[in-house]
Amino acid sequence: MHATDFMPPDHPTIPNERVGILLANLGTPDGYGYWPMRRYLREFLSDRRVIDYPRWMWLPILYLFVLSKRPFTSGKAYKSIWNNEADESPLLTITKRQTAKLRMVLLDEFGCRLDVDFCMRYGSPKVSSVLQDFVDRGCRKILFFPLYPQYAGATTATANDEFFNALLKMKWQPAVRTVPAYFENDMFIDALAASVDRAFEHMDRRAEVLVASYHGLPVRYLVEGDPYHCQCQKTSRLLAEKLGWSHSRIVTTFQSRFGPEEWLKPYTVDEIRRLAREGVRRLAVVAPSFSADCIETLEEIQVEIKDAFLEAGGEEFTYIPCLNDEASHIEALAGIARRNLAGWIE
């Protein structure tokens, strides 16, 4: 006898229980025109985790100045890297591929008891809509997986906030877990080191210095207790050890400043200029805080930072792509997921 034998004829269909893995990345505008960029930037820059100034001070600046000009400059940058064939940003394209490959790996292991999908903290697909879709498909347990190797309040925490805000509106909440920072994970470090090794093997003349460029953060956040800076430094150290290099051969820097206050230093663009002026002619850059190539890597590093290095006297600039949907990265993500699913599915 089955439980459905006791249900009245008009009872809604209850799907078989499953476990869901919900990947989360930063987000992307729907287009590079003024209005899609404005909507995206408004959502992003209204987040109190990202900009924590008092609302009475920040919102007039945001609406009167930032949102009147920045959609044009940001839109121009996005246009230069846009995936015109799919009419979407590279971050969205890559995240789709990561999701599909991770789903394939885990479904081969766990079968239809498991589901894998993705969402974006800003823009689409929204956390709330994908979460509701998961629940409608029978996911009574959900592993929320922010794709940020290092923890920061402005990345991991705000993604978790949005996830739990979506749960607040649900009548029947699933059981949930969140994946913590995974910068120390052996498989992640192995994949990162392998990507550096491959890049160096293909160079006619090897780069003299490797710059590990991480997304920046105001220094104040570090002082207030955010562990991001320490986790970035440790990522660089673990990468050097895996490569068998001296720690001095990798220079840790921070990019993507916004606003007037002091951010984590050294700033990538200033540091690569200094290196060029001091005689470094061949430079490579890797971006270990990004799980997928995006505007900060494809435009900021490969265009702005590269130009700054060459203008300061550098001769050869190599950007080492993010791990994206490389097989070793997918296997690392799968291993992290397995560990966090312990006790839920075997």
Short mmCIF file of C-alpha atoms in Angstrom, two decimals:
data_model
loop_
_atom_site.label_atom_id
_atom_site.label_comp_id
_atom_site.label_asym_id
_atom_site.label_seq_id
_atom_site.Cartn_x
_atom_site.Cartn_y
_atom_site.Cartn_z
CA MET A 1 0.00 0.00 0.00
CA HIS A 2 1.34 3.43 -0.99
CA ALA A 3 0.84 6.79 0.74
CA THR A 4 -1.04 8.05 -2.31
CA ASP A 5 -3.75 5.45 -1.62
CA PHE A 6 -4.89 7.60 1.32
CA MET A 7 -5.06 10.88 -0.62
CA PRO A 8 -8.40 12.33 -1.74
CA PRO A 9 -8.95 12.43 -5.52
CA ASP A 10 -8.41 16.21 -5.70
CA HIS A 11 -5.11 16.17 -3.75
CA PRO A 12 -2.26 17.91 -5.66
CA THR A 13 0.35 15.56 -7.11
CA ILE A 14 3.40 15.27 -4.86
CA PRO A 15 6.63 14.62 -6.79
CA ASN A 16 9.18 12.11 -5.60
CA GLU A 17 11.66 13.58 -3.15
CA ARG A 18 14.99 14.70 -4.55
CA VAL A 19 18.09 16.59 -3.46
CA GLY A 20 18.96 19.81 -5.27
CA ILE A 21 22.29 21.58 -5.78
CA LEU A 22 21.82 25.26 -6.52
CA LEU A 23 24.95 26.97 -7.88
CA ALA A 24 25.09 30.75 -7.45
CA ASN A 25 27.26 33.29 -9.21
CA LEU A 26 27.42 37.08 -9.06
CA GLY A 27 25.13 37.98 -11.93
CA THR A 28 24.90 39.60 -15.31
CA PRO A 29 22.89 42.25 -17.12
CA ASP A 30 20.37 41.09 -19.72
CA GLY A 31 22.03 43.31 -22.31
CA TYR A 32 24.66 46.02 -22.69
CA GLY A 33 22.25 48.83 -23.56
CA TYR A 34 21.55 51.68 -21.15
CA TRP A 35 18.39 50.33 -19.50
CA PRO A 36 19.50 46.71 -18.97
CA MET A 37 22.78 48.01 -17.56
CA ARG A 38 20.98 50.51 -15.33
CA ARG A 39 18.66 47.80 -13.93
CA TYR A 40 21.59 45.53 -13.21
CA LEU A 41 23.76 48.24 -11.63
CA ARG A 42 20.86 49.54 -9.55
CA GLU A 43 20.29 46.09 -8.06
CA PHE A 44 23.98 45.45 -7.53
CA LEU A 45 24.90 48.84 -6.08
CA SER A 46 21.79 49.00 -3.87
CA ASP A 47 22.96 45.90 -1.98
CA ARG A 48 23.97 46.90 1.54
CA ARG A 49 26.59 44.16 1.57
CA VAL A 50 28.28 45.76 -1.44
CA ILE A 51 27.90 49.43 -0.52
CA ASP A 52 27.26 49.82 3.19
CA TYR A 53 27.14 53.62 3.41
CA PRO A 54 24.05 55.10 5.12
CA ARG A 55 21.10 55.07 2.71
CA TRP A 56 20.47 58.82 3.10
CA MET A 57 23.99 59.45 1.84
CA TRP A 58 24.42 56.74 -0.78
CA LEU A 59 21.06 56.63 -2.61
CA PRO A 60 21.19 60.24 -3.88
CA ILE A 61 24.71 59.59 -5.18
CA LEU A 62 23.59 56.34 -6.78
CA TYR A 63 20.53 57.74 -8.54
CA LEU A 64 21.75 61.24 -9.40
CA PHE A 65 25.29 60.45 -10.50
CA VAL A 66 26.25 56.77 -10.75
CA LEU A 67 23.17 55.50 -12.60
CA SER A 68 23.17 58.44 -14.98
CA LYS A 69 26.71 57.78 -16.27
CA ARG A 70 27.99 54.33 -15.36
CA PRO A 71 25.50 52.34 -17.52
CA PHE A 72 27.15 53.91 -20.58
CA THR A 73 30.74 53.09 -19.58
CA SER A 74 29.89 49.64 -18.23
CA GLY A 75 27.72 48.94 -21.27
CA LYS A 76 30.62 49.76 -23.59
CA ALA A 77 32.85 47.34 -21.67
CA TYR A 78 30.21 44.58 -21.77
CA LYS A 79 29.65 45.14 -25.49
CA SER A 80 33.34 44.46 -26.14
CA ILE A 81 33.12 40.96 -24.59
CA TRP A 82 29.45 40.09 -25.29
CA ASN A 83 28.60 36.61 -26.59
CA ASN A 84 26.67 37.82 -29.62
CA GLU A 85 25.82 34.35 -30.84
CA ALA A 86 23.88 33.52 -27.66
CA ASP A 87 23.07 37.18 -26.91
CA GLU A 88 24.31 36.91 -23.35
CA SER A 89 27.34 37.73 -21.24
CA PRO A 90 30.26 35.27 -21.13
CA LEU A 91 29.64 34.73 -17.41
CA LEU A 92 26.15 33.43 -18.16
CA THR A 93 27.42 31.23 -21.01
CA ILE A 94 30.16 29.71 -18.85
CA THR A 95 27.91 29.21 -15.82
CA LYS A 96 25.43 27.32 -18.01
CA ARG A 97 28.23 25.04 -19.21
CA GLN A 98 29.52 24.51 -15.67
CA THR A 99 26.03 23.56 -14.51
CA ALA A 100 25.45 21.15 -17.39
CA LYS A 101 28.78 19.39 -16.86
CA LEU A 102 28.40 19.18 -13.09
CA ARG A 103 24.87 17.82 -13.54
CA MET A 104 26.20 15.15 -15.90
CA VAL A 105 28.94 14.07 -13.47
CA LEU A 106 26.64 13.88 -10.45
CA LEU A 107 23.65 12.34 -12.23
CA ASP A 108 25.90 9.53 -13.44
CA GLU A 109 26.66 8.88 -9.78
CA PHE A 110 23.35 9.57 -8.02
CA GLY A 111 20.77 9.29 -10.78
CA CYS A 112 17.42 11.08 -10.76
CA ARG A 113 17.54 11.50 -6.98
CA LEU A 114 19.68 14.60 -7.59
CA ASP A 115 19.06 17.83 -9.48
CA VAL A 116 21.54 20.61 -10.37
CA ASP A 117 20.75 24.14 -11.51
CA PHE A 118 22.13 27.68 -11.18
CA CYS A 119 21.01 31.17 -10.27
CA MET A 120 22.48 34.68 -10.14
CA ARG A 121 22.58 37.00 -7.16
CA TYR A 122 21.86 39.97 -9.44
CA GLY A 123 19.95 39.76 -12.69
CA SER A 124 18.55 36.49 -14.02
CA PRO A 125 17.84 33.70 -13.31
CA LYS A 126 16.85 34.91 -9.85
CA VAL A 127 17.52 32.92 -6.69
CA SER A 128 13.85 32.89 -5.69
CA SER A 129 12.56 31.59 -9.03
CA VAL A 130 15.08 28.74 -9.31
CA LEU A 131 14.56 27.80 -5.66
CA GLN A 132 10.78 27.64 -6.15
CA ASP A 133 11.26 25.55 -9.28
CA PHE A 134 13.46 23.16 -7.30
CA VAL A 135 10.79 22.77 -4.61
CA ASP A 136 8.07 22.28 -7.22
CA ARG A 137 10.14 19.45 -8.70
CA GLY A 138 10.32 17.70 -5.33
CA CYS A 139 13.64 18.91 -3.88
CA ARG A 140 13.12 18.62 -0.13
CA LYS A 141 16.82 19.10 0.58
CA ILE A 142 18.85 21.82 -1.16
CA LEU A 143 22.58 22.50 -1.13
CA PHE A 144 23.24 26.17 -1.92
CA PHE A 145 26.66 26.53 -3.57
CA PRO A 146 28.05 30.08 -4.02
CA LEU A 147 30.81 29.86 -6.64
CA TYR A 148 33.29 31.99 -4.69
CA PRO A 149 36.47 30.17 -3.58
CA GLN A 150 37.17 32.82 -0.92
CA TYR A 151 34.52 34.15 1.48
CA ALA A 152 33.58 37.83 1.47
CA GLY A 153 30.55 39.59 2.86
CA ALA A 154 30.01 41.24 -0.53
CA THR A 155 29.98 37.91 -2.41
CA THR A 156 29.29 34.72 -0.42
CA ALA A 157 27.29 36.39 2.33
CA THR A 158 25.01 38.41 0.08
CA ALA A 159 24.30 35.30 -2.03
CA ASN A 160 23.36 33.44 1.15
CA ASP A 161 21.23 36.41 2.26
CA GLU A 162 19.25 36.28 -0.97
CA PHE A 163 18.80 32.52 -0.64
CA PHE A 164 17.46 32.79 2.91
CA ASN A 165 15.27 35.76 1.96
CA ALA A 166 13.66 33.54 -0.66
CA LEU A 167 13.08 30.85 1.97
CA LEU A 168 11.27 33.40 4.15
CA LYS A 169 8.43 33.51 1.61
CA MET A 170 7.93 29.74 1.35
CA LYS A 171 5.09 27.88 3.06
CA TRP A 172 6.96 24.60 3.06
CA GLN A 173 10.68 25.17 3.32
CA PRO A 174 13.16 22.51 2.25
CA ALA A 175 16.04 21.50 4.48
CA VAL A 176 19.08 23.52 3.40
CA ARG A 177 22.86 23.64 3.64
CA THR A 178 25.31 26.21 2.31
CA VAL A 179 28.78 25.47 0.93
CA PRO A 180 31.54 27.40 2.73
CA ALA A 181 34.62 28.94 1.11
CA TYR A 182 36.66 26.26 -0.65
CA PHE A 183 39.97 28.05 -1.35
CA GLU A 184 41.85 25.40 0.68
CA ASN A 185 40.29 22.46 -1.13
CA ASP A 186 43.04 20.25 -2.56
CA MET A 187 41.20 19.58 -5.82
CA PHE A 188 40.59 23.29 -6.37
CA ILE A 189 44.26 24.15 -5.77
CA ASP A 190 45.31 21.25 -8.01
CA ALA A 191 43.09 22.54 -10.82
CA LEU A 192 44.37 26.09 -10.38
CA ALA A 193 48.01 24.95 -10.43
CA ALA A 194 47.40 22.78 -13.49
CA SER A 195 45.99 25.78 -15.37
CA VAL A 196 49.13 27.79 -14.56
CA ASP A 197 51.39 24.91 -15.59
CA ARG A 198 49.58 24.56 -18.94
CA ALA A 199 49.86 28.27 -19.65
CA PHE A 200 53.57 28.38 -18.85
CA GLU A 201 54.26 25.31 -20.98
CA HIS A 202 52.77 27.06 -24.02
CA MET A 203 54.84 30.24 -23.63
CA ASP A 204 57.74 30.70 -26.07
CA ARG A 205 59.50 32.62 -23.30
CA ARG A 206 58.24 32.01 -19.79
CA ALA A 207 56.81 34.87 -17.77
CA GLU A 208 59.18 36.18 -15.12
CA VAL A 209 56.42 36.92 -12.62
CA LEU A 210 52.94 35.53 -11.99
CA VAL A 211 50.44 38.05 -10.62
CA ALA A 212 47.48 36.57 -8.74
CA SER A 213 44.85 39.28 -9.12
CA TYR A 214 41.84 39.07 -6.78
CA HIS A 215 38.72 41.20 -6.76
CA GLY A 216 39.22 44.13 -4.41
CA LEU A 217 37.45 45.06 -1.19
CA PRO A 218 37.57 48.19 0.98
CA VAL A 219 40.24 47.94 3.68
CA ARG A 220 37.57 48.89 6.20
CA TYR A 221 35.79 45.57 5.59
CA LEU A 222 38.95 43.71 6.58
CA VAL A 223 39.26 45.78 9.76
CA GLU A 224 35.63 45.00 10.57
CA GLY A 225 36.30 41.26 10.43
CA ASP A 226 35.90 40.10 6.82
CA PRO A 227 38.34 37.16 6.22
CA TYR A 228 38.62 37.69 2.47
CA HIS A 229 42.10 39.26 2.44
CA CYS A 230 43.60 36.46 4.53
CA GLN A 231 41.97 33.78 2.38
CA CYS A 232 43.33 35.39 -0.80
CA GLN A 233 46.83 35.48 0.63
CA LYS A 234 46.57 31.83 1.62
CA THR A 235 45.28 30.89 -1.83
CA SER A 236 48.42 32.39 -3.38
CA ARG A 237 50.62 30.57 -0.87
CA LEU A 238 48.94 27.22 -1.52
CA LEU A 239 49.22 27.78 -5.27
CA ALA A 240 52.95 28.52 -5.00
CA GLU A 241 53.49 25.41 -2.88
CA LYS A 242 51.57 23.22 -5.33
CA LEU A 243 53.64 24.61 -8.22
CA GLY A 244 56.85 24.11 -6.25
CA TRP A 245 57.68 27.81 -6.54
CA SER A 246 59.07 30.23 -4.00
CA HIS A 247 56.35 32.45 -2.56
CA SER A 248 58.08 35.54 -3.95
CA ARG A 249 57.46 34.38 -7.52
CA ILE A 250 53.72 35.00 -7.13
CA VAL A 251 52.61 38.58 -6.46
CA THR A 252 49.18 38.98 -4.86
CA THR A 253 47.21 42.05 -5.97
CA PHE A 254 43.64 43.38 -5.94
CA GLN A 255 41.60 44.90 -8.76
CA SER A 256 38.22 46.55 -9.47
CA ARG A 257 38.20 49.50 -7.07
CA PHE A 258 35.01 51.52 -6.67
CA GLY A 259 34.47 54.73 -4.70
CA PRO A 260 36.82 57.06 -2.84
CA GLU A 261 37.93 55.02 0.17
CA GLU A 262 41.09 52.92 0.42
CA TRP A 263 40.85 49.36 -0.91
CA LEU A 264 43.05 46.32 -0.38
CA LYS A 265 46.55 46.84 -1.78
CA PRO A 266 48.59 46.53 -3.83
CA TYR A 267 46.25 47.55 -6.64
CA THR A 268 46.78 45.31 -9.66
CA VAL A 269 47.13 48.09 -12.20
CA ASP A 270 49.66 50.00 -10.05
CA GLU A 271 51.66 46.86 -9.27
CA ILE A 272 52.02 45.70 -12.86
CA ARG A 273 53.18 49.21 -13.83
CA ARG A 274 55.78 49.07 -11.05
CA LEU A 275 56.97 45.66 -12.17
CA ALA A 276 57.34 46.85 -15.77
CA ARG A 277 59.26 49.96 -14.72
CA GLU A 278 61.59 47.80 -12.62
CA GLY A 279 62.48 45.66 -15.61
CA VAL A 280 59.92 42.84 -15.77
CA ARG A 281 59.28 42.27 -19.46
CA ARG A 282 57.18 39.09 -19.41
CA LEU A 283 54.20 38.89 -17.06
CA ALA A 284 51.37 36.42 -16.50
CA VAL A 285 48.14 37.11 -14.60
CA VAL A 286 45.76 34.60 -13.04
CA ALA A 287 42.48 35.46 -11.27
CA PRO A 288 41.91 32.89 -8.47
CA SER A 289 38.86 34.59 -6.94
CA PHE A 290 36.74 34.17 -10.07
CA SER A 291 35.17 30.80 -10.89
CA ALA A 292 34.30 31.93 -14.42
CA ASP A 293 35.62 34.54 -16.81
CA CYS A 294 33.60 37.74 -16.68
CA ILE A 295 33.84 41.49 -17.23
CA GLU A 296 36.60 41.82 -14.60
CA THR A 297 38.82 39.28 -16.35
CA LEU A 298 37.91 39.54 -20.03
CA GLU A 299 37.84 43.35 -20.16
CA GLU A 300 39.56 44.74 -17.06
CA ILE A 301 42.52 42.34 -17.00
CA GLN A 302 42.88 41.52 -20.69
CA VAL A 303 42.41 45.09 -21.89
CA GLU A 304 42.93 47.75 -19.21
CA ILE A 305 45.57 46.01 -17.10
CA LYS A 306 47.36 44.57 -20.13
CA ASP A 307 47.54 48.02 -21.76
CA ALA A 308 48.91 49.52 -18.54
CA PHE A 309 51.69 46.91 -18.42
CA LEU A 310 52.69 47.40 -22.06
CA GLU A 311 52.59 51.20 -21.79
CA ALA A 312 54.89 51.04 -18.75
CA GLY A 313 57.54 49.11 -20.69
CA GLY A 314 56.38 45.50 -20.51
CA GLU A 315 56.66 43.37 -23.63
CA GLU A 316 54.69 40.14 -23.20
CA PHE A 317 51.45 39.84 -21.22
CA THR A 318 49.69 36.51 -20.68
CA TYR A 319 46.28 36.14 -19.09
CA ILE A 320 45.59 32.66 -17.70
CA PRO A 321 41.83 32.02 -18.04
CA CYS A 322 39.63 31.15 -15.08
CA LEU A 323 38.95 27.48 -14.47
CA ASN A 324 35.54 27.87 -16.14
CA ASP A 325 34.22 24.46 -17.26
CA GLU A 326 37.60 22.70 -17.36
CA ALA A 327 37.23 19.03 -16.43
CA SER A 328 39.48 19.42 -13.37
CA HIS A 329 37.37 22.32 -12.11
CA ILE A 330 34.11 20.42 -12.59
CA GLU A 331 35.59 17.45 -10.73
CA ALA A 332 36.68 19.77 -7.90
CA LEU A 333 33.18 21.27 -7.66
CA ALA A 334 31.71 17.76 -7.71
CA GLY A 335 34.03 16.69 -4.88
CA ILE A 336 33.04 19.72 -2.80
CA ALA A 337 29.37 18.98 -3.45
CA ARG A 338 29.77 15.32 -2.45
CA ARG A 339 31.37 16.32 0.85
CA ASN A 340 28.59 18.75 1.65
CA LEU A 341 25.89 16.26 0.67
CA ALA A 342 27.13 13.68 3.22
CA GLY A 343 24.19 12.06 5.00
CA TRP A 344 21.68 13.38 2.50
CA ILE A 345 22.37 11.11 -0.43
CA GLU A 346 24.64 8.12 -0.89
#
